[in-house]
Short mmCIF file of C-alpha atoms in Angstrom, two decimals:
data_model
loop_
_atom_site.label_atom_id
_atom_site.label_comp_id
_atom_site.label_asym_id
_atom_site.label_seq_id
_atom_site.Cartn_x
_atom_site.Cartn_y
_atom_site.Cartn_z
CA MET A 1 16.49 -9.30 -23.89
CA GLN A 2 15.89 -6.14 -21.89
CA VAL A 3 14.34 -5.72 -18.52
CA ASN A 4 13.47 -2.71 -16.53
CA VAL A 5 14.50 -2.69 -12.90
CA LEU A 6 13.14 -0.41 -10.35
CA PHE A 7 14.24 0.55 -6.73
CA PHE A 8 12.43 1.97 -3.94
CA ALA A 9 12.78 3.70 -0.53
CA ARG A 10 16.06 2.77 1.10
CA LEU A 11 17.18 0.66 -1.59
CA LYS A 12 16.85 3.60 -4.19
CA GLU A 13 18.62 5.87 -1.84
CA GLN A 14 21.55 3.56 -0.88
CA LEU A 15 22.07 2.70 -4.71
CA GLY A 16 21.74 6.22 -5.85
CA CYS A 17 19.50 4.78 -8.41
CA SER A 18 15.74 4.68 -9.04
CA SER A 19 15.49 2.61 -12.15
CA LEU A 20 17.86 1.21 -14.93
CA SER A 21 17.64 -0.73 -17.93
CA LEU A 22 19.36 -4.40 -17.96
CA GLU A 23 20.45 -6.44 -21.04
CA LEU A 24 20.10 -10.16 -20.10
CA ALA A 25 20.61 -13.29 -21.67
CA GLU A 26 17.48 -14.97 -23.17
CA GLY A 27 15.74 -17.25 -20.67
CA SER A 28 17.25 -15.44 -17.69
CA ASN A 29 15.59 -15.60 -14.42
CA THR A 30 15.44 -13.37 -11.25
CA THR A 31 18.31 -15.10 -9.55
CA GLN A 32 20.47 -14.16 -12.48
CA LEU A 33 19.03 -10.80 -12.66
CA LYS A 34 20.06 -10.35 -9.04
CA ALA A 35 23.72 -11.80 -9.42
CA GLU A 36 24.11 -9.41 -12.48
CA LEU A 37 23.30 -6.36 -10.35
CA VAL A 38 25.39 -7.66 -7.39
CA SER A 39 28.46 -7.73 -9.63
CA LYS A 40 28.25 -4.13 -10.46
CA GLY A 41 30.05 -3.19 -7.01
CA GLU A 42 30.09 -3.47 -3.36
CA GLN A 43 27.03 -1.24 -2.79
CA TRP A 44 24.89 -3.71 -4.81
CA THR A 45 25.30 -6.58 -2.29
CA ILE A 46 22.47 -4.82 -0.30
CA LEU A 47 20.02 -6.49 -2.74
CA GLU A 48 21.11 -9.82 -1.17
CA GLU A 49 19.83 -8.93 2.05
CA SER A 50 17.10 -11.35 3.18
CA SER A 51 14.46 -8.66 3.98
CA VAL A 52 14.73 -7.40 0.63
CA LEU A 53 11.55 -8.08 -1.60
CA MET A 54 11.10 -8.41 -5.41
CA ALA A 55 8.14 -7.89 -7.73
CA VAL A 56 7.85 -9.01 -11.47
CA ASN A 57 5.34 -7.08 -13.42
CA GLN A 58 4.00 -5.48 -10.25
CA GLN A 59 3.39 -8.77 -8.66
CA HIS A 60 5.19 -9.88 -5.46
CA ILE A 61 7.50 -13.00 -6.02
CA SER A 62 8.61 -15.40 -3.12
CA ASP A 63 10.52 -17.87 -5.43
CA VAL A 64 12.78 -17.83 -8.69
CA LYS A 65 10.91 -16.55 -11.58
CA SER A 66 11.88 -16.66 -15.13
CA LEU A 67 11.79 -13.25 -17.14
CA ALA A 68 10.90 -12.20 -20.55
CA ASN A 69 11.89 -9.17 -22.77
CA GLY A 70 10.18 -5.94 -21.36
CA ASP A 71 9.35 -7.31 -17.90
CA GLU A 72 9.46 -4.83 -15.02
CA VAL A 73 11.35 -6.13 -11.97
CA ALA A 74 11.30 -4.16 -8.57
CA PHE A 75 13.28 -4.47 -5.54
CA PHE A 76 12.16 -3.01 -2.32
CA PRO A 77 12.11 -3.16 1.66
CA PRO A 78 9.39 -4.35 3.77
CA VAL A 79 6.39 -1.97 3.58
CA THR A 80 5.77 0.52 6.17
CA GLY A 81 2.42 2.37 5.22
CA GLY A 82 -0.79 3.39 6.75
CA MET B 1 -12.71 4.08 -4.72
CA ILE B 2 -9.12 3.97 -4.12
CA ARG B 3 -6.86 7.10 -4.57
CA VAL B 4 -3.05 7.59 -3.80
CA GLN B 5 -2.27 11.58 -3.65
CA THR B 6 -0.09 14.08 -2.52
CA ASP B 7 -2.70 16.47 -1.66
CA ASP B 8 -4.58 16.45 1.75
CA PHE B 9 -8.27 14.92 1.76
CA ASN B 10 -11.26 16.09 3.63
CA VAL B 11 -12.72 13.75 5.68
CA GLY B 12 -16.27 15.24 5.29
CA ASP B 13 -16.16 14.67 1.51
CA GLU B 14 -14.87 11.10 1.73
CA TYR B 15 -17.68 10.26 4.11
CA GLN B 16 -20.20 12.06 2.11
CA ALA B 17 -19.15 10.14 -1.11
CA LEU B 18 -19.34 6.72 0.75
CA ARG B 19 -23.01 7.92 2.01
CA ASN B 20 -23.90 8.80 -1.78
CA ARG B 21 -22.68 5.58 -3.30
CA ALA B 22 -24.80 3.12 -1.35
CA SER B 23 -27.88 2.99 0.64
CA ALA B 24 -26.00 1.76 3.67
CA GLY B 25 -27.12 1.32 7.39
CA ALA B 26 -23.49 1.67 8.93
CA ILE B 27 -20.39 3.60 7.63
CA VAL B 28 -17.12 3.21 9.57
CA PHE B 29 -14.07 5.08 8.80
CA PHE B 30 -10.49 5.34 10.07
CA VAL B 31 -8.14 8.24 9.70
CA GLY B 32 -4.37 7.82 10.37
CA LEU B 33 -2.26 10.98 11.23
CA VAL B 34 1.56 11.27 11.61
CA ARG B 35 2.36 10.71 15.28
CA ASP B 36 4.83 13.28 16.93
CA MET B 37 6.52 10.49 18.90
CA ASN B 38 7.98 7.25 17.72
CA LEU B 39 10.27 4.71 19.65
CA GLY B 40 11.09 7.46 22.18
CA GLU B 41 12.18 9.87 19.38
CA GLN B 42 10.40 13.29 18.53
CA VAL B 43 9.12 13.24 15.07
CA LYS B 44 9.10 16.27 12.95
CA GLY B 45 7.55 14.73 9.95
CA LEU B 46 7.29 11.90 7.34
CA HIS B 47 8.20 11.28 3.79
CA LEU B 48 6.05 8.61 2.11
CA GLU B 49 6.85 6.99 -1.10
CA HIS B 50 4.87 4.38 -3.23
CA TYR B 51 5.17 1.87 -6.10
CA PRO B 52 2.83 3.79 -8.72
CA GLY B 53 0.47 1.26 -10.37
CA MET B 54 1.33 -1.88 -8.02
CA THR B 55 0.14 0.00 -4.96
CA GLU B 56 -3.14 0.96 -6.21
CA SER B 57 -3.84 -2.66 -7.53
CA GLN B 58 -2.93 -4.10 -4.14
CA LEU B 59 -5.29 -1.68 -2.49
CA GLU B 60 -7.99 -2.72 -5.25
CA ALA B 61 -7.14 -6.28 -3.98
CA ILE B 62 -7.27 -5.77 -0.38
CA VAL B 63 -10.80 -4.15 -0.79
CA GLU B 64 -11.92 -6.95 -3.01
CA GLN B 65 -11.01 -9.53 -0.23
CA ALA B 66 -12.99 -7.61 2.29
CA LYS B 67 -16.00 -7.64 0.00
CA GLN B 68 -15.60 -11.35 -0.18
CA ARG B 69 -15.59 -11.62 3.58
CA TRP B 70 -18.19 -9.42 4.60
CA PRO B 71 -21.36 -8.03 2.90
CA ILE B 72 -20.02 -4.69 2.55
CA GLN B 73 -21.48 -2.30 -0.22
CA ASP B 74 -18.65 -0.20 -0.81
CA ALA B 75 -15.27 0.96 0.43
CA SER B 76 -12.69 3.78 0.22
CA VAL B 77 -9.10 3.86 0.51
CA VAL B 78 -7.26 7.28 0.23
CA HIS B 79 -3.52 7.30 1.22
CA ARG B 80 -1.08 10.32 0.74
CA VAL B 81 2.42 10.17 -0.33
CA GLY B 82 5.21 12.83 -0.08
CA ASP B 83 6.06 15.04 2.65
CA LEU B 84 4.00 15.18 5.67
CA ASP B 85 4.01 17.12 8.93
CA VAL B 86 3.10 15.94 12.48
CA SER B 87 -0.84 15.38 12.91
CA ASP B 88 -1.13 15.58 9.02
CA GLN B 89 -3.71 13.08 7.57
CA ILE B 90 -1.95 10.10 6.14
CA VAL B 91 -4.82 7.56 5.25
CA PHE B 92 -8.51 7.29 5.09
CA VAL B 93 -10.43 4.00 5.09
CA GLY B 94 -14.13 3.94 4.89
CA VAL B 95 -16.54 1.10 4.62
CA ASN B 96 -20.20 0.98 4.29
CA SER B 97 -22.74 -1.91 4.77
CA ALA B 98 -26.24 -2.67 6.17
CA HIS B 99 -24.92 -3.53 9.45
CA ARG B 100 -22.40 -1.92 11.82
CA GLU B 101 -20.44 -5.44 12.72
CA ALA B 102 -19.50 -5.86 8.91
CA SER B 103 -18.45 -2.09 8.59
CA PHE B 104 -16.22 -2.23 11.80
CA GLU B 105 -14.53 -5.52 10.99
CA ALA B 106 -14.11 -4.81 7.24
CA CYS B 107 -12.60 -1.35 8.12
CA HIS B 108 -10.13 -2.96 10.55
CA PHE B 109 -9.25 -5.83 8.08
CA ILE B 110 -8.29 -3.12 5.38
CA MET B 111 -6.32 -1.24 7.48
CA ASP B 112 -4.45 -4.20 8.96
CA TYR B 113 -3.70 -5.53 5.47
CA LEU B 114 -2.76 -2.27 3.97
CA LYS B 115 -0.13 -1.83 6.67
CA THR B 116 1.64 -4.77 5.96
CA GLN B 117 0.71 -5.60 2.24
CA ALA B 118 0.66 -2.32 0.28
CA THR B 119 3.94 -0.82 -1.15
CA PHE B 120 4.18 2.21 0.81
CA TRP B 121 7.45 3.32 2.86
CA LYS B 122 7.89 5.77 5.36
CA LYS B 123 10.92 7.81 6.11
CA GLU B 124 10.90 9.75 9.30
CA ARG B 125 12.32 13.11 10.03
CA THR B 126 13.73 13.54 13.60
CA ASN B 127 15.83 16.31 15.02
CA ASN B 128 18.88 14.03 14.66
CA ASN B 129 18.22 12.59 11.09
CA ASP B 130 16.16 11.04 8.43
CA THR B 131 15.67 7.32 8.75
CA TRP B 132 13.59 4.74 6.69
CA LEU B 133 11.24 2.94 9.01
CA ASP B 134 11.60 -0.90 9.61
CA ALA B 135 8.48 -3.05 9.39
CA ARG B 136 7.01 -3.72 12.75
CA GLU B 137 6.28 -7.20 14.17
CA SER B 138 3.34 -5.83 15.80
CA ASP B 139 1.68 -4.89 12.48
CA LEU B 140 2.35 -8.49 11.17
CA GLU B 141 0.67 -9.90 14.39
CA ALA B 142 -2.43 -7.64 13.72
CA LYS B 143 -2.59 -8.93 10.26
CA SER B 144 -2.51 -12.50 11.34
CA LYS B 145 -5.50 -12.46 13.46
CA TRP B 146 -7.57 -12.10 10.47
#
């Protein structure tokens, strides 16, 4: 299955990437997706920082979530708007 | 009404729109501007980024929460993104209701929630460099009082 992954703000800059498409095994979850990204190289380990937040289909997640084909997964730092 | 935009907004127009949309007795609004100093550093401007789609839904949800808690008739949130200079307008939050207490409180609530919940990120331009800002503990404390 395929998921679309987005990166915002500091993460987007440090990774030099705003979005990518990732092929995952059927039934994969967010932990497996993150491990797949981290295995891409040293700079991707920033996704493991405890402050990094995740959303699946534009909803915050605080725990592991199983993924489905076509899901949109986003990684971003704590928000600083207003 | 929720809008995320690069263009500036006109406070008079936003106020008038709130006035037109309901027969309120009390309108309260807040406008946030780019500060020239932050943590002792001279600031030249900001770059603001958001998560298109998610940010707007979050703002809708925050306004909805405010409507559950206070008898407000309507609320507007306009938030800018892109490059901003010192003293530029960043955000407008306006609320109307029959009585001032609800308008004051709901406006404050929406602003405190927006700062800690909505997916916006600020990058600051100073004389030395450009840096993404960290979330502030004081903002989380401000939110927790509600």
